[in-house]
Amino acid sequence: FGLRGSIFDVMDRQYDEIYRYTAQIGLVDRVTPGELAEVTGALERSELVSGWLVSRSETASVETVKTRDGAIPADRFAFYLMWCSYTLMASIIVCVSLLMGAFNRTDVLRRTQMGPLSSVRLGLWKAAASLLVTVAVCAVTCGIGLAAFGYTLEGVPGGAVALMLAAAFALALVPLAVGFLLGQLGVGEATTNAVGNIGGMVMAFMGGAWISLDLLGAEMQTAARFFPTYWYTQAVTESAHLAEV
């Protein structure tokens, strides 16, 4: 508080000097030449007023520096896809696991075991159904992004947009495998929700979707390379800045 008070005192004295200076200028027509010369000399000897006059006469030059990898409009769509890494992970794990859990109910399990389908074919049908759910979730997520931020992709090659969408689908295969495994193990709904939400948050954080990895330590940056979301965010960001494909 003492430092702040001293700064305010200096500023107050400066404003007082400037106010007296401007007031004297306004009274020029009503003073005698001798009084005017005396006031002018006193003001010229004042360091505060002379400093203010010098600062008023100086101008600052402004230079705009454009970085090589500056932000572009397509980064909005890329940022959306990066944030959707949590959405893809959590929703697909929960949906696929619950779908597999429906086949593990006692009545359904008895009918499938007594049916003509072999266990291999039944497993393939389950995998196909899980893949269909994954494609649906991924399509809805990417479709919302294209509808909201499609205008930012003007000038971006179609191949680059296709690479961004392909990266999102490739990432969706990871929660598909996790959800299918949890369903085959017969994990309950509460555990599935916990794995989907907590795992999705961890994956999104380690992928750099929520916070730039440059703000973290070298150990965290090295550990992030072992997560698929890290390579997903790298692929999406690099694809958005491609000039040609």
Tab-separated table of C-alpha atoms in Angstrom:
chain	number	residue	atom	x	y	z
A	1	PHE	CA	0.000	0.000	0.000
A	2	GLY	CA	2.915	2.361	0.695
A	3	LEU	CA	4.283	1.931	-2.822
A	4	ARG	CA	0.861	2.443	-4.352
A	5	GLY	CA	0.334	5.573	-2.242
A	6	SER	CA	3.648	7.063	-3.323
A	7	ILE	CA	2.808	6.420	-6.991
A	8	PHE	CA	-0.573	8.089	-6.573
A	9	ASP	CA	1.108	11.082	-4.876
A	10	VAL	CA	3.491	11.541	-7.810
A	11	MET	CA	0.636	11.280	-10.304
A	12	ASP	CA	-1.395	13.787	-8.292
A	13	ARG	CA	1.460	16.289	-8.314
A	14	GLN	CA	1.879	15.806	-12.055
A	15	TYR	CA	-1.783	16.462	-12.720
A	16	ASP	CA	-1.655	19.558	-10.496
A	17	GLU	CA	1.241	20.963	-12.507
A	18	ILE	CA	-0.485	20.226	-15.796
A	19	TYR	CA	-3.746	21.747	-14.554
A	20	ARG	CA	-1.996	24.940	-13.480
A	21	TYR	CA	-0.207	25.065	-16.812
A	22	THR	CA	-3.423	24.762	-18.834
A	23	ALA	CA	-5.187	27.254	-16.534
A	24	GLN	CA	-2.456	29.806	-17.087
A	25	ILE	CA	-2.742	29.332	-20.838
A	26	GLY	CA	-6.471	30.066	-20.627
A	27	LEU	CA	-5.784	33.327	-18.736
A	28	VAL	CA	-3.182	34.619	-21.186
A	29	ASP	CA	-5.417	37.410	-22.406
A	30	ARG	CA	-6.044	38.717	-18.863
A	31	VAL	CA	-2.483	38.975	-17.535
A	32	THR	CA	0.190	41.575	-18.022
A	33	PRO	CA	3.295	40.798	-20.109
A	34	GLY	CA	5.446	40.718	-16.981
A	35	GLU	CA	3.184	38.236	-15.211
A	36	LEU	CA	3.035	36.111	-18.347
A	37	ALA	CA	6.852	36.035	-18.633
A	38	GLU	CA	7.166	35.083	-14.958
A	39	VAL	CA	4.657	32.239	-15.251
A	40	THR	CA	6.208	30.996	-18.484
A	41	GLY	CA	9.682	30.912	-16.927
A	42	ALA	CA	8.404	29.017	-13.889
A	43	LEU	CA	6.701	26.463	-16.089
A	44	GLU	CA	9.792	26.009	-18.236
A	45	ARG	CA	11.831	25.298	-15.117
A	46	SER	CA	9.298	22.660	-13.968
A	47	GLU	CA	10.580	19.151	-14.751
A	48	LEU	CA	7.103	17.609	-14.588
A	49	VAL	CA	5.595	19.977	-17.141
A	50	SER	CA	8.589	19.791	-19.483
A	51	GLY	CA	8.494	16.009	-19.306
A	52	TRP	CA	4.798	16.008	-20.129
A	53	LEU	CA	5.368	18.308	-23.104
A	54	VAL	CA	8.119	16.062	-24.418
A	55	SER	CA	5.946	12.997	-24.072
A	56	ARG	CA	3.123	14.726	-25.943
A	57	SER	CA	5.464	15.482	-28.841
A	58	GLU	CA	6.760	11.920	-29.116
A	59	THR	CA	4.992	9.251	-31.136
A	60	ALA	CA	5.404	5.491	-30.926
A	61	SER	CA	5.957	3.450	-34.062
A	62	VAL	CA	3.885	0.288	-34.475
A	63	GLU	CA	5.052	-2.704	-36.471
A	64	THR	CA	2.883	-5.734	-37.197
A	65	VAL	CA	4.712	-9.040	-37.142
A	66	LYS	CA	3.050	-12.030	-38.777
A	67	THR	CA	4.261	-15.427	-37.604
A	68	ARG	CA	4.910	-18.234	-40.015
A	69	ASP	CA	2.302	-20.552	-38.514
A	70	GLY	CA	-0.349	-18.045	-37.579
A	71	ALA	CA	-3.950	-18.888	-36.796
A	72	ILE	CA	-6.308	-19.469	-39.709
A	73	PRO	CA	-10.119	-19.784	-39.791
A	74	ALA	CA	-9.886	-23.562	-40.228
A	75	ASP	CA	-8.379	-23.780	-36.745
A	76	ARG	CA	-11.893	-23.347	-35.369
A	77	PHE	CA	-13.023	-26.623	-36.897
A	78	ALA	CA	-9.767	-28.265	-35.847
A	79	PHE	CA	-10.264	-26.994	-32.285
A	80	TYR	CA	-13.785	-28.420	-32.296
A	81	LEU	CA	-12.507	-31.839	-33.345
A	82	MET	CA	-9.820	-31.717	-30.678
A	83	TRP	CA	-12.372	-31.004	-27.956
A	84	CYS	CA	-14.595	-33.771	-29.328
A	85	SER	CA	-11.943	-36.314	-28.387
A	86	TYR	CA	-13.621	-36.507	-24.967
A	87	THR	CA	-17.061	-36.814	-26.569
A	88	LEU	CA	-15.953	-39.653	-28.820
A	89	MET	CA	-14.164	-41.521	-26.055
A	90	ALA	CA	-16.905	-41.266	-23.426
A	91	SER	CA	-19.968	-41.778	-25.630
A	92	ILE	CA	-18.620	-44.680	-27.684
A	93	ILE	CA	-17.279	-46.564	-24.658
A	94	VAL	CA	-20.610	-46.262	-22.861
A	95	CYS	CA	-22.804	-47.030	-25.897
A	96	VAL	CA	-20.820	-50.030	-27.093
A	97	SER	CA	-20.428	-51.470	-23.617
A	98	LEU	CA	-24.155	-51.169	-22.907
A	99	LEU	CA	-24.906	-52.748	-26.267
A	100	MET	CA	-22.694	-55.686	-25.445
A	101	GLY	CA	-24.261	-55.878	-21.999
A	102	ALA	CA	-27.661	-56.375	-23.588
A	103	PHE	CA	-26.404	-59.590	-25.187
A	104	ASN	CA	-25.131	-60.793	-21.819
A	105	ARG	CA	-28.538	-60.836	-20.170
A	106	THR	CA	-29.551	-64.279	-19.022
A	107	ASP	CA	-32.583	-64.700	-21.291
A	108	VAL	CA	-30.780	-63.365	-24.380
A	109	LEU	CA	-27.664	-65.392	-23.644
A	110	ARG	CA	-29.671	-68.616	-23.415
A	111	ARG	CA	-31.393	-68.021	-26.748
A	112	THR	CA	-28.137	-67.210	-28.535
A	113	GLN	CA	-26.439	-70.302	-27.118
A	114	MET	CA	-29.303	-72.498	-28.255
A	115	GLY	CA	-29.526	-70.876	-31.695
A	116	PRO	CA	-27.965	-72.080	-34.942
A	117	LEU	CA	-25.277	-69.390	-35.008
A	118	SER	CA	-21.798	-70.348	-33.947
A	119	SER	CA	-19.978	-68.342	-31.331
A	120	VAL	CA	-17.599	-66.977	-33.981
A	121	ARG	CA	-20.373	-65.679	-36.210
A	122	LEU	CA	-22.229	-64.298	-33.213
A	123	GLY	CA	-19.093	-62.460	-32.124
A	124	LEU	CA	-18.670	-61.003	-35.617
A	125	TRP	CA	-22.266	-59.768	-35.604
A	126	LYS	CA	-21.697	-58.147	-32.241
A	127	ALA	CA	-18.551	-56.474	-33.544
A	128	ALA	CA	-20.427	-55.251	-36.629
A	129	ALA	CA	-23.196	-53.810	-34.457
A	130	SER	CA	-20.618	-52.058	-32.265
A	131	LEU	CA	-18.889	-50.665	-35.345
A	132	LEU	CA	-22.214	-49.359	-36.626
A	133	VAL	CA	-22.799	-47.537	-33.331
A	134	THR	CA	-19.291	-46.093	-33.524
A	135	VAL	CA	-19.798	-44.846	-37.072
A	136	ALA	CA	-23.115	-43.265	-36.079
A	137	VAL	CA	-21.605	-41.408	-33.104
A	138	CYS	CA	-18.623	-40.261	-35.144
A	139	ALA	CA	-20.851	-39.125	-38.026
A	140	VAL	CA	-23.122	-37.105	-35.727
A	141	THR	CA	-20.149	-35.489	-33.981
A	142	CYS	CA	-18.369	-34.541	-37.208
A	143	GLY	CA	-21.645	-33.491	-38.843
A	144	ILE	CA	-22.347	-30.992	-36.077
A	145	GLY	CA	-18.854	-29.587	-36.489
A	146	LEU	CA	-19.239	-29.220	-40.260
A	147	ALA	CA	-22.610	-27.535	-39.832
A	148	ALA	CA	-21.270	-25.084	-37.245
A	149	PHE	CA	-17.772	-24.427	-38.607
A	150	GLY	CA	-17.990	-25.505	-42.223
A	151	TYR	CA	-17.679	-21.908	-43.389
A	152	THR	CA	-14.168	-21.748	-41.900
A	153	LEU	CA	-12.962	-24.464	-44.278
A	154	GLU	CA	-13.121	-22.216	-47.323
A	155	GLY	CA	-9.786	-22.415	-49.050
A	156	VAL	CA	-8.805	-25.650	-47.301
A	157	PRO	CA	-8.216	-28.512	-49.760
A	158	GLY	CA	-10.848	-31.227	-49.748
A	159	GLY	CA	-8.172	-33.805	-49.106
A	160	ALA	CA	-7.121	-31.977	-45.935
A	161	VAL	CA	-10.715	-31.971	-44.659
A	162	ALA	CA	-10.957	-35.685	-45.468
A	163	LEU	CA	-7.785	-36.312	-43.455
A	164	MET	CA	-9.248	-34.482	-40.455
A	165	LEU	CA	-12.427	-36.572	-40.600
A	166	ALA	CA	-10.400	-39.751	-41.104
A	167	ALA	CA	-8.362	-38.921	-38.007
A	168	ALA	CA	-11.588	-38.563	-36.009
A	169	PHE	CA	-12.790	-41.963	-37.219
A	170	ALA	CA	-9.436	-43.557	-36.440
A	171	LEU	CA	-9.613	-42.197	-32.907
A	172	ALA	CA	-13.158	-43.549	-32.557
A	173	LEU	CA	-11.820	-47.081	-33.040
A	174	VAL	CA	-9.975	-46.811	-29.708
A	175	PRO	CA	-13.112	-46.416	-27.528
A	176	LEU	CA	-14.785	-49.017	-29.715
A	177	ALA	CA	-12.195	-51.568	-28.650
A	178	VAL	CA	-12.408	-50.514	-24.995
A	179	GLY	CA	-16.211	-50.636	-24.946
A	180	PHE	CA	-16.298	-53.997	-26.703
A	181	LEU	CA	-13.859	-55.421	-24.163
A	182	LEU	CA	-15.861	-54.089	-21.216
A	183	GLY	CA	-19.039	-55.548	-22.680
A	184	GLN	CA	-17.444	-58.941	-23.181
A	185	LEU	CA	-16.241	-58.909	-19.592
A	186	GLY	CA	-19.750	-58.180	-18.352
A	187	VAL	CA	-18.840	-54.906	-16.619
A	188	GLY	CA	-21.801	-53.109	-15.045
A	189	GLU	CA	-23.315	-49.825	-16.196
A	190	ALA	CA	-21.863	-47.775	-13.320
A	191	THR	CA	-18.338	-49.002	-13.995
A	192	THR	CA	-18.783	-48.414	-17.711
A	193	ASN	CA	-19.833	-44.800	-17.139
A	194	ALA	CA	-16.885	-44.247	-14.826
A	195	VAL	CA	-14.412	-45.688	-17.308
A	196	GLY	CA	-15.906	-43.718	-20.181
A	197	ASN	CA	-15.970	-40.351	-18.426
A	198	ILE	CA	-12.711	-40.548	-16.489
A	199	GLY	CA	-10.866	-42.235	-19.317
A	200	GLY	CA	-12.211	-39.682	-21.802
A	201	MET	CA	-11.067	-36.768	-19.654
A	202	VAL	CA	-7.608	-38.232	-19.184
A	203	MET	CA	-7.233	-38.957	-22.884
A	204	ALA	CA	-8.422	-35.479	-23.890
A	205	PHE	CA	-6.097	-33.801	-21.388
A	206	MET	CA	-3.051	-35.843	-22.384
A	207	GLY	CA	-3.812	-35.214	-26.037
A	208	GLY	CA	-3.535	-31.467	-25.579
A	209	ALA	CA	-7.201	-30.805	-26.365
A	210	TRP	CA	-7.948	-28.851	-23.185
A	211	ILE	CA	-4.578	-27.269	-22.490
A	212	SER	CA	-1.486	-26.808	-24.600
A	213	LEU	CA	1.156	-29.388	-23.802
A	214	ASP	CA	3.774	-26.648	-24.118
A	215	LEU	CA	2.639	-25.400	-20.709
A	216	LEU	CA	3.451	-28.747	-19.101
A	217	GLY	CA	6.779	-30.216	-18.110
A	218	ALA	CA	9.003	-32.327	-20.287
A	219	GLU	CA	7.921	-35.485	-18.433
A	220	MET	CA	4.246	-34.881	-19.210
A	221	GLN	CA	5.035	-34.109	-22.842
A	222	THR	CA	6.912	-37.396	-23.147
A	223	ALA	CA	4.119	-39.346	-21.467
A	224	ALA	CA	1.532	-37.749	-23.776
A	225	ARG	CA	3.129	-39.429	-26.771
A	226	PHE	CA	1.894	-42.787	-25.478
A	227	PHE	CA	-1.747	-41.673	-25.795
A	228	PRO	CA	-3.590	-41.920	-29.134
A	229	THR	CA	-5.249	-38.543	-28.569
A	230	TYR	CA	-1.849	-36.849	-28.795
A	231	TRP	CA	-1.322	-38.098	-32.342
A	232	TYR	CA	-4.953	-37.346	-33.136
A	233	THR	CA	-4.609	-33.668	-32.199
A	234	GLN	CA	-1.328	-33.448	-34.086
A	235	ALA	CA	-2.946	-34.928	-37.203
A	236	VAL	CA	-5.950	-32.605	-37.030
A	237	THR	CA	-3.822	-29.495	-36.496
A	238	GLU	CA	-1.379	-30.330	-39.258
A	239	SER	CA	-4.187	-31.220	-41.689
A	240	ALA	CA	-5.904	-27.875	-41.125
A	241	HIS	CA	-2.735	-26.055	-42.256
A	242	LEU	CA	-2.086	-28.119	-45.370
A	243	ALA	CA	-1.898	-26.001	-48.533
A	244	GLU	CA	-2.267	-28.947	-50.863
A	245	VAL	CA	-2.799	-32.693	-50.614
